Amino acid sequence: MTQTVATTETVTTTETPPAQAPSNRKWVALAVVLLAAFIDNVDATIVTVALPTIQKDLGAGFSTAQWTLAGYALAFAVFLITGGRLGDIFGRKRLFIIGVVGFTLASVVCGAAATPGVLVGGRLAQGIMAALMVPQVMAVIMTTFDQKEWVVAFSMMGAVLGLGGVSGPLLGGVLTDLDVMGLGWRSVFLINVPIGVTAVALAAWCLPESRSEQAPRLDVPGVALVTVAALGLMFPLVQGREQGWPVWMFVVMGAALLLLIPFALYQRRRHERDGSALIPPTLFKHRSFTAGVFVVMLVFSGITSFFLVLTYQMQLGLGWSAIRTALVTVAFPIGIMATFQIAWRKGTANGRAFVALGTSVMAVGTLLMILLTRTQGQDLTWYQVAGAELVVGLGMGLCSPILTHVVLGDVPPQDAGAGSGVVNALIQFGTAVGIAVVGVIFFSLSGSGAGSRAERFSDATAVTLWYNVGVFALVALLSPLLPGRRPQEAQKGDAAADAPADAKAAERVVPTDAE
């Protein structure tokens, strides 16, 4: 599961005033953008439980399962910042509608896929369209509502996203196992069609248009460079095991890493020229930000891959149904909700302590899962797995609400919007990399060796999850590099300090989209 955290990079220039909608219509507008955020949130989780069934039905390899998850996150990461800027330039309503239409059509492609390649292509398209759609959600809220109404709007958004995090796995399991209208797993994607059509119709009617009068230029070469580098790294990681790790794949990975050097040089030159770099290099002058983005990538590389491993262990190793797997998985968002408010209210003023505590608890929960897998084997019960997932969720709830805020703690206010966009793009990239790396370990171990398939999956689970323990523990060890306690924020009140009331640092944190 991946936590979807989306931002809009708000430009600190004059805005074209949005057409003022009647007061009752703006609440309908809020419902529309939250509906879109909901389907994005659900789609990141709904597919996880269905992956073994999809793979079996399409006769696909394990790499297809990895691309189905990682491809969405990777495309979202690469185009997220650009999606926000396109809304500033061409209008947030227009980009929102384009994103929803594209997302809906991509869902149809996924639902109708007859081959693994078509499914992966559809998921990549979904990620790109989500990158156009989701950044406009925050922008629409901030330009449609008065600042005094933001608290209500953001509270409603949190509730909707929480619902999406819980309902995603459940919907995935129910739709897959009940075989609604004979569609099987395809309904997991096709359920987006009526939702998307409704969202487009309502958006055309009630959303006001807004744009920035002096929006930044698009960094097309920067996007191209980072896309090539990301694909050059991800393709060998995902496909290497099935193709026997030919030498050229290692060459491609090395070239992808080296490509980051000209990318960094180009970003510096572009930033000095007109300030329109995709990733402003000035952000990395702050030690806390440099360490923080690494911390963020580690956390999310661990959490999504954790559920990839458990999904295959529960369904292929233990023989559980998709519905049973989904019901057990709900323990994770329940754990997040149990501690989310604690972190939201108390964690901002001493964020790095909460990050250390939360990731330590996540490491303990993952260790518990390893211990249970080793000792119980095929006798592993649903409540034992749910208990381990609950502990991991409790830890996630302690750190996820304030993680982005902590990383941006030392970034000047004028750079907070750009920093927030970069952090959230790297969250998605970390998710994709985690799925790729863990997939290499898990599917290699489960696909070979002595013993039955159930024994191989249990052994592979117990070994692979040490990666997740390692990244969570490493984050806890790195947390002292993050900004420390800020007394001025403690005096203001933690909740207010972390509320997304500043247009420059606007962000949404999805407490239960840890899909």
Coordinates of C-alpha atoms in Angstrom, one line a residue:
M1 CA 0.0 0.0 0.0
T2 CA 1.2 3.5 -0.7
Q3 CA 0.3 6.6 1.0
T4 CA -0.8 9.1 -1.5
V5 CA 0.3 12.6 -0.6
A6 CA -0.4 15.1 -3.3
T7 CA 0.4 18.8 -3.4
T8 CA -0.2 21.7 -5.6
E9 CA 2.8 24.0 -6.0
T10 CA 1.1 27.4 -5.5
V11 CA 2.8 30.3 -7.2
T12 CA 3.3 33.3 -5.1
T13 CA 2.0 35.7 -7.7
T14 CA -1.2 37.3 -8.6
E15 CA -4.0 34.8 -9.2
T16 CA -6.8 35.2 -11.7
P17 CA -9.9 35.4 -9.5
P18 CA -12.1 32.3 -9.9
A19 CA -15.6 32.8 -11.1
Q20 CA -17.5 33.0 -7.9
A21 CA -19.9 30.1 -7.5
P22 CA -23.0 30.4 -5.3
S23 CA -22.3 29.4 -1.7
N24 CA -24.3 26.1 -2.1
R25 CA -22.6 25.3 -5.3
K26 CA -19.0 25.6 -3.9
W27 CA -19.8 22.8 -1.4
V28 CA -20.9 20.6 -4.4
A29 CA -17.6 21.6 -6.0
L30 CA -15.8 20.3 -2.8
A31 CA -17.7 17.1 -3.1
V32 CA -16.6 16.7 -6.7
V33 CA -12.9 17.2 -6.1
L34 CA -13.0 15.0 -3.0
L35 CA -14.7 12.3 -5.1
A36 CA -11.7 12.4 -7.5
A37 CA -9.3 12.3 -4.6
F38 CA -11.3 9.3 -3.3
I39 CA -11.0 7.3 -6.5
D40 CA -7.2 8.0 -6.6
N41 CA -6.9 6.9 -3.0
V42 CA -8.9 3.7 -3.6
D43 CA -7.1 2.8 -6.8
A44 CA -3.8 2.7 -5.1
T45 CA -5.1 0.1 -2.6
I46 CA -7.9 -1.7 -4.4
V47 CA -5.6 -3.5 -6.8
T48 CA -3.2 -5.0 -4.2
V49 CA -5.5 -7.7 -3.0
A50 CA -6.5 -8.6 -6.6
L51 CA -2.9 -9.0 -7.9
P52 CA -2.6 -12.8 -7.5
T53 CA -5.9 -13.3 -9.3
I54 CA -5.0 -10.9 -12.1
Q55 CA -1.7 -12.6 -12.5
K56 CA -3.3 -16.1 -12.8
D57 CA -6.0 -15.0 -15.2
L58 CA -3.6 -13.2 -17.6
G59 CA -1.0 -15.9 -17.3
A60 CA 1.5 -13.2 -16.3
G61 CA 4.7 -13.3 -14.5
F62 CA 5.4 -11.8 -11.1
S63 CA 6.9 -8.7 -12.9
T64 CA 3.4 -7.8 -14.1
A65 CA 2.3 -7.6 -10.5
Q66 CA 5.2 -5.3 -9.7
W67 CA 4.6 -3.1 -12.6
T68 CA 0.8 -2.9 -11.8
L69 CA 1.7 -1.3 -8.5
A70 CA 5.0 0.4 -9.2
G71 CA 4.1 1.7 -12.6
Y72 CA 1.2 3.7 -11.2
A73 CA 3.4 5.2 -8.5
L74 CA 6.3 5.9 -10.8
A75 CA 4.1 7.7 -13.4
F76 CA 2.4 9.7 -10.6
A77 CA 5.8 10.7 -9.2
V78 CA 7.4 11.8 -12.5
F79 CA 4.4 14.0 -13.5
L80 CA 3.1 15.3 -10.2
I81 CA 4.9 18.6 -10.0
T82 CA 4.3 19.3 -13.7
G83 CA 0.6 18.5 -13.2
G84 CA 0.3 21.2 -10.6
R85 CA 2.1 23.7 -12.9
L86 CA -0.2 22.9 -15.8
G87 CA -3.2 23.7 -13.7
D88 CA -1.6 27.1 -12.8
I89 CA -1.0 27.8 -16.5
F90 CA -4.1 26.5 -18.3
G91 CA -6.7 26.5 -15.5
R92 CA -7.3 24.1 -12.6
K93 CA -10.8 23.2 -13.6
R94 CA -9.7 22.4 -17.1
L95 CA -6.8 20.2 -15.9
F96 CA -9.0 18.6 -13.3
I97 CA -11.6 17.5 -15.9
I98 CA -8.9 16.3 -18.3
G99 CA -7.3 14.3 -15.5
V100 CA -10.6 12.7 -14.5
V101 CA -11.6 11.9 -18.1
G102 CA -8.1 10.4 -18.7
F103 CA -8.1 8.4 -15.5
T104 CA -11.6 7.0 -16.3
L105 CA -10.5 6.0 -19.8
A106 CA -7.3 4.4 -18.5
S107 CA -9.4 2.5 -16.0
V108 CA -11.4 1.1 -18.9
V109 CA -8.2 0.0 -20.6
C110 CA -7.1 -1.8 -17.4
G111 CA -10.5 -3.4 -17.0
A112 CA -10.5 -4.7 -20.6
A113 CA -6.9 -5.8 -20.7
A114 CA -6.4 -9.1 -22.3
T115 CA -2.6 -9.1 -22.0
P116 CA -0.2 -8.1 -19.2
G117 CA 1.3 -5.4 -21.4
V118 CA -2.1 -3.7 -21.9
L119 CA -2.7 -3.8 -18.2
V120 CA 0.6 -2.2 -17.3
G121 CA 0.2 0.4 -20.0
G122 CA -3.2 1.2 -18.5
R123 CA -1.8 1.6 -15.0
L124 CA 1.0 3.9 -16.3
A125 CA -1.7 6.0 -18.0
Q126 CA -3.7 6.0 -14.7
G127 CA -0.7 7.4 -12.9
I128 CA -0.1 10.1 -15.4
M129 CA -3.8 11.2 -15.3
A130 CA -3.8 11.1 -11.5
A131 CA -0.8 13.5 -11.6
L132 CA -2.9 15.9 -13.6
M133 CA -6.0 15.4 -11.5
V134 CA -4.9 15.3 -7.9
P135 CA -2.8 18.5 -7.6
Q136 CA -5.9 20.5 -8.7
V137 CA -7.9 19.2 -5.7
M138 CA -6.0 21.4 -3.2
A139 CA -5.8 24.3 -5.6
V140 CA -9.6 24.2 -6.1
I141 CA -10.2 24.2 -2.4
M142 CA -7.9 27.1 -1.7
T143 CA -9.3 29.3 -4.5
T144 CA -13.0 28.4 -4.0
F145 CA -13.2 28.8 -0.2
D146 CA -12.4 31.6 2.1
Q147 CA -9.4 30.9 4.4
K148 CA -11.7 30.6 7.4
E149 CA -13.5 27.7 5.7
W150 CA -10.4 25.8 4.9
V151 CA -10.5 23.9 8.2
V152 CA -13.9 22.5 7.4
A153 CA -12.9 21.6 3.9
F154 CA -9.7 19.9 4.9
S155 CA -11.5 18.0 7.7
M156 CA -13.9 16.7 5.2
M157 CA -11.1 15.8 2.9
G158 CA -9.4 13.8 5.7
A159 CA -12.6 11.9 6.4
V160 CA -13.0 11.0 2.7
L161 CA -9.4 9.9 2.3
G162 CA -9.6 7.9 5.4
L163 CA -12.7 6.2 4.0
G164 CA -10.8 5.5 0.8
G165 CA -7.9 3.9 2.6
V166 CA -10.3 1.5 4.5
S167 CA -12.6 0.8 1.6
G168 CA -9.9 0.2 -1.0
P169 CA -8.7 -3.3 0.1
L170 CA -12.3 -4.3 1.1
L171 CA -13.6 -3.3 -2.4
G172 CA -10.8 -5.1 -4.0
G173 CA -11.4 -8.4 -2.1
V174 CA -15.2 -8.2 -2.5
L175 CA -15.3 -7.4 -6.2
T176 CA -12.7 -10.0 -7.0
D177 CA -14.2 -12.9 -5.1
L178 CA -17.9 -12.1 -5.8
D179 CA -17.3 -12.0 -9.5
V180 CA -19.8 -9.2 -10.0
M181 CA -21.5 -9.5 -13.4
G182 CA -18.9 -12.1 -14.3
L183 CA -16.2 -9.4 -14.4
G184 CA -14.0 -10.8 -11.7
W185 CA -11.0 -8.7 -11.0
R186 CA -11.8 -6.4 -13.9
S187 CA -14.5 -4.7 -11.8
V188 CA -11.7 -3.4 -9.6
F189 CA -10.9 -1.0 -12.4
L190 CA -14.3 -0.6 -14.1
I191 CA -15.9 0.6 -10.9
N192 CA -14.1 3.9 -11.6
V193 CA -16.2 4.5 -14.7
P194 CA -19.5 5.6 -13.1
I195 CA -17.6 7.5 -10.5
G196 CA -15.5 9.3 -13.1
V197 CA -18.5 10.1 -15.3
T198 CA -20.3 11.6 -12.4
A199 CA -17.3 13.7 -11.3
V200 CA -16.8 15.1 -14.8
A201 CA -20.5 16.1 -15.2
L202 CA -20.6 17.8 -11.8
A203 CA -17.2 19.5 -12.3
A204 CA -18.3 21.0 -15.6
W205 CA -21.4 22.4 -13.8
C206 CA -20.1 23.7 -10.5
L207 CA -16.3 24.1 -10.5
P208 CA -15.0 27.7 -10.9
E209 CA -12.0 28.2 -13.1
S210 CA -8.8 29.7 -11.8
R211 CA -5.2 30.1 -12.9
S212 CA -2.1 32.0 -12.0
E213 CA -1.4 35.1 -14.1
Q214 CA 2.4 34.5 -13.9
A215 CA 2.7 30.8 -13.7
P216 CA 6.2 29.2 -13.9
R217 CA 7.4 27.8 -17.2
L218 CA 7.3 24.1 -17.7
D219 CA 10.6 22.2 -17.3
V220 CA 10.1 19.8 -20.2
P221 CA 13.7 18.8 -20.5
G222 CA 13.9 18.2 -16.7
V223 CA 10.8 15.9 -16.9
A224 CA 12.3 14.0 -19.8
L225 CA 15.7 13.5 -18.0
V226 CA 14.1 12.3 -14.8
T227 CA 11.7 10.0 -16.7
V228 CA 14.5 8.3 -18.6
A229 CA 16.6 8.0 -15.4
A230 CA 13.6 6.5 -13.4
L231 CA 12.7 4.0 -16.1
G232 CA 16.4 3.1 -16.6
L233 CA 16.6 2.2 -12.9
M234 CA 13.1 0.5 -12.6
F235 CA 13.0 -1.6 -15.7
P236 CA 16.1 -3.8 -14.8
L237 CA 15.0 -4.1 -11.2
V238 CA 11.5 -5.4 -12.2
Q239 CA 12.4 -7.4 -15.2
G240 CA 15.9 -8.6 -14.4
R241 CA 14.9 -11.7 -12.4
E242 CA 12.7 -13.1 -15.1
Q243 CA 15.2 -12.4 -17.9
G244 CA 18.2 -13.9 -16.1
W245 CA 20.0 -10.6 -15.3
P246 CA 21.8 -10.1 -18.6
V247 CA 24.8 -7.7 -18.4
W248 CA 23.1 -5.0 -20.3
M249 CA 20.6 -4.5 -17.5
F250 CA 23.4 -3.6 -15.1
V251 CA 24.8 -1.2 -17.7
V252 CA 21.3 0.5 -18.0
M253 CA 21.0 0.9 -14.2
G254 CA 24.5 2.4 -14.0
A255 CA 23.7 4.8 -16.9
A256 CA 20.4 5.8 -15.2
L257 CA 22.3 6.7 -12.0
L258 CA 24.9 8.6 -14.0
L259 CA 22.1 10.5 -15.8
L260 CA 21.3 12.2 -12.5
I261 CA 24.5 14.2 -12.8
P262 CA 23.5 16.1 -16.0
F263 CA 20.0 16.4 -14.6
A264 CA 21.3 18.1 -11.4
L265 CA 23.6 20.4 -13.5
Y266 CA 20.7 21.3 -15.8
Q267 CA 18.4 22.0 -12.8
R268 CA 21.0 24.4 -11.3
R269 CA 21.4 26.3 -14.6
R270 CA 17.7 26.5 -15.2
H271 CA 17.0 27.7 -11.7
E272 CA 19.7 30.4 -12.0
R273 CA 18.2 31.5 -15.4
D274 CA 14.5 31.9 -14.6
G275 CA 13.7 29.9 -11.5
S276 CA 11.6 27.3 -13.3
A277 CA 13.6 24.2 -12.5
L278 CA 11.5 21.0 -11.9
I279 CA 13.4 20.5 -8.6
P280 CA 15.0 23.7 -7.3
P281 CA 18.5 22.9 -6.2
T282 CA 18.4 25.5 -3.4
L283 CA 16.2 23.1 -1.4
F284 CA 19.2 20.9 -0.9
K285 CA 21.1 23.6 0.9
H286 CA 19.2 22.6 4.0
R287 CA 20.6 19.5 5.7
S288 CA 17.2 18.5 7.1
F289 CA 15.6 18.6 3.7
T290 CA 18.4 16.5 2.1
A291 CA 18.2 13.9 4.9
G292 CA 14.4 14.2 5.0
V293 CA 13.7 13.3 1.4
F294 CA 15.9 10.2 1.9
V295 CA 13.9 9.3 5.0
V296 CA 10.6 9.8 3.2
M297 CA 11.7 7.5 0.3
L298 CA 12.8 4.8 2.8
V299 CA 9.5 4.9 4.8
F300 CA 7.4 4.5 1.7
S301 CA 9.6 2.0 0.0
G302 CA 9.1 -0.2 3.1
I303 CA 5.3 0.2 3.7
T304 CA 4.0 -0.6 0.2
S305 CA 6.3 -3.5 -0.3
F306 CA 5.3 -4.9 3.1
F307 CA 1.8 -5.4 1.8
L308 CA 2.9 -6.8 -1.6
V309 CA 4.7 -9.6 0.3
L310 CA 1.8 -10.2 2.7
T311 CA -0.8 -10.3 -0.1
Y312 CA 1.1 -13.1 -1.9
Q313 CA 1.8 -14.9 1.3
M314 CA -1.8 -14.9 2.4
Q315 CA -3.3 -15.9 -1.0
L316 CA -0.6 -18.1 -2.6
G317 CA 1.2 -19.3 0.6
L318 CA -1.7 -19.8 2.9
G319 CA -4.5 -20.2 0.4
W320 CA -6.7 -17.5 1.7
S321 CA -9.4 -15.9 -0.4
A322 CA -9.2 -12.3 -1.7
I323 CA -12.0 -11.3 0.7
R324 CA -10.3 -12.8 3.7
T325 CA -7.0 -11.1 2.7
A326 CA -8.8 -7.8 2.4
L327 CA -10.5 -8.1 5.8
V328 CA -7.2 -8.8 7.5
T329 CA -5.5 -5.9 5.7
V330 CA -8.1 -3.4 7.1
A331 CA -6.2 -3.8 10.5
F332 CA -3.5 -1.5 9.1
P333 CA -5.7 1.6 8.4
I334 CA -7.5 1.0 11.7
G335 CA -4.1 1.2 13.4
I336 CA -3.3 4.5 11.6
M337 CA -6.6 6.0 12.6
A338 CA -6.0 5.0 16.2
T339 CA -2.8 7.1 16.5
F340 CA -3.2 9.7 13.7
Q341 CA -4.8 12.4 15.9
I342 CA -2.1 12.0 18.5
A343 CA 0.6 12.8 16.0
W344 CA -1.5 15.5 14.4
R345 CA -2.0 17.3 17.7
K346 CA 1.2 16.6 19.5
G347 CA 3.8 15.7 16.9
T348 CA 4.5 18.9 15.0
A349 CA 6.5 20.6 17.7
N350 CA 8.7 17.6 18.2
G351 CA 8.4 15.9 14.8
R352 CA 11.6 14.0 14.7
A353 CA 10.8 12.2 18.0
F354 CA 7.5 11.1 16.5
V355 CA 9.1 9.9 13.3
A356 CA 11.6 7.9 15.3
L357 CA 8.9 6.4 17.5
G358 CA 6.6 5.7 14.6
T359 CA 9.1 3.9 12.5
S360 CA 10.4 2.0 15.5
V361 CA 6.9 0.7 16.1
M362 CA 6.6 -0.2 12.4
A363 CA 9.9 -2.2 12.7
V364 CA 8.6 -4.0 15.7
G365 CA 5.3 -4.9 13.9
T366 CA 7.3 -6.2 11.0
L367 CA 9.5 -8.3 13.3
L368 CA 6.4 -9.7 14.8
M369 CA 5.2 -10.8 11.4
I370 CA 8.6 -12.5 10.7
L371 CA 8.4 -14.3 14.1
L372 CA 4.8 -15.4 13.4
T373 CA 5.7 -16.7 9.9
R374 CA 8.7 -18.6 11.2
T375 CA 6.9 -20.2 14.2
Q376 CA 3.4 -20.8 12.9
G377 CA 4.0 -21.6 9.2
Q378 CA 0.8 -22.9 7.7
D379 CA -1.0 -22.6 11.1
L380 CA -0.8 -18.8 10.9
T381 CA -4.2 -17.4 11.8
W382 CA -6.0 -14.3 10.5
Y383 CA -5.9 -12.6 13.9
Q384 CA -2.2 -13.1 14.2
V385 CA -1.6 -11.4 10.8
A386 CA -4.1 -8.7 11.6
G387 CA -2.3 -8.1 14.9
A388 CA 1.0 -7.6 13.2
E389 CA -0.5 -5.3 10.6
L390 CA -2.3 -3.3 13.4
V391 CA 1.1 -2.6 15.1
V392 CA 2.6 -1.4 11.8
G393 CA -0.4 0.8 11.3
L394 CA -0.1 2.3 14.8
G395 CA 3.5 3.2 13.9
M396 CA 2.5 4.7 10.6
G397 CA -0.1 6.8 12.3
L398 CA 2.5 8.2 14.6
C399 CA 4.8 9.5 11.8
S400 CA 2.8 9.9 8.6
P401 CA 0.7 13.0 9.5
I402 CA 3.8 15.1 10.3
L403 CA 6.5 13.5 8.1
T404 CA 6.3 16.0 5.3
H405 CA 6.0 18.9 7.7
V406 CA 9.1 17.8 9.5
V407 CA 11.1 17.5 6.3
L408 CA 10.1 21.0 5.3
G409 CA 10.8 22.4 8.8
D410 CA 14.0 24.3 7.8
V411 CA 12.9 25.3 4.3
P412 CA 12.2 29.0 3.9
P413 CA 8.5 29.9 3.4
Q414 CA 9.1 31.1 -0.1
D415 CA 10.4 27.6 -1.1
A416 CA 7.9 25.6 0.9
G417 CA 5.5 25.0 -2.1
A418 CA 8.3 23.7 -4.3
G419 CA 9.7 21.6 -1.4
S420 CA 6.3 20.1 -0.7
G421 CA 5.9 19.1 -4.3
V422 CA 9.4 17.5 -4.4
V423 CA 8.8 15.5 -1.2
N424 CA 5.5 14.1 -2.4
A425 CA 6.9 13.1 -5.7
L426 CA 9.7 11.3 -4.0
I427 CA 7.2 9.5 -1.8
Q428 CA 5.7 8.0 -4.9
F429 CA 9.2 7.2 -6.3
G430 CA 10.2 5.5 -3.0
T431 CA 7.0 3.4 -3.3
A432 CA 8.0 2.3 -6.8
V433 CA 11.6 1.5 -5.9
G434 CA 10.5 -0.4 -2.8
I435 CA 8.1 -2.6 -4.8
A436 CA 10.9 -3.3 -7.3
V437 CA 13.6 -4.2 -4.8
V438 CA 11.4 -6.3 -2.6
G439 CA 9.9 -8.0 -5.6
V440 CA 13.4 -9.1 -6.7
I441 CA 14.0 -10.7 -3.3
F442 CA 10.6 -12.2 -2.6
F443 CA 9.8 -13.6 -6.0
S444 CA 13.3 -15.1 -6.4
L445 CA 13.0 -16.9 -3.1
S446 CA 9.4 -18.0 -3.5
G447 CA 9.9 -19.3 -7.0
S448 CA 12.7 -21.7 -6.3
G449 CA 14.1 -24.0 -3.6
A450 CA 13.0 -27.2 -1.9
G451 CA 9.7 -27.8 -0.3
S452 CA 6.1 -27.1 -1.2
R453 CA 4.9 -23.8 -2.6
A454 CA 3.4 -22.9 0.9
E455 CA 6.8 -23.6 2.5
R456 CA 8.6 -21.5 -0.1
F457 CA 6.3 -18.6 0.3
S458 CA 6.6 -18.7 4.1
D459 CA 10.4 -18.8 3.9
A460 CA 10.4 -16.0 1.3
T461 CA 8.2 -13.9 3.5
A462 CA 10.3 -14.3 6.6
V463 CA 13.5 -13.4 4.7
T464 CA 12.2 -10.6 2.6
L465 CA 10.5 -8.7 5.4
W466 CA 14.0 -8.1 6.9
Y467 CA 14.3 -5.4 4.2
N468 CA 11.3 -3.7 5.6
V469 CA 12.6 -4.0 9.2
G470 CA 15.9 -2.5 8.0
V471 CA 14.5 0.5 6.3
F472 CA 12.2 1.3 9.2
A473 CA 15.0 1.0 11.7
L474 CA 17.3 3.1 9.5
V475 CA 14.7 5.9 9.4
A476 CA 14.6 5.8 13.2
L477 CA 18.4 6.1 13.3
L478 CA 18.4 9.0 10.8
S479 CA 15.7 10.9 12.6
P480 CA 18.1 13.1 14.6
L481 CA 19.1 14.7 11.3
L482 CA 15.6 16.1 10.9
P483 CA 14.7 19.5 12.5
G484 CA 14.3 19.4 16.2
R485 CA 11.7 20.8 18.5
R486 CA 10.4 24.2 17.6
P487 CA 9.0 26.0 20.7
Q488 CA 7.3 28.7 18.8
E489 CA 5.1 26.1 17.1
A490 CA 4.4 24.4 20.4
Q491 CA 3.0 27.6 21.7
K492 CA 0.8 28.1 18.7
G493 CA -0.7 24.7 19.1
D494 CA 0.4 21.6 17.2
A495 CA -2.8 21.1 15.3
A496 CA -2.8 24.7 14.0
A497 CA 0.9 24.5 13.1
D498 CA 0.4 21.4 11.0
A499 CA -2.9 22.5 9.4
P500 CA -2.5 23.1 5.7
A501 CA -3.5 26.8 6.0
D502 CA -0.5 28.3 4.2
A503 CA -1.0 28.4 0.5
K504 CA 2.7 28.2 -0.1
A505 CA 3.1 24.9 1.8
A506 CA -0.3 23.4 1.0
E507 CA -0.4 19.6 1.2
R508 CA -2.7 16.8 2.0
V509 CA -1.6 13.8 4.0
V510 CA -3.7 10.8 3.5
P511 CA -3.8 9.0 6.8
T512 CA -5.0 5.7 5.5
D513 CA -3.9 5.5 1.9
A514 CA -1.1 3.4 3.0
E515 CA -2.1 1.0 0.4

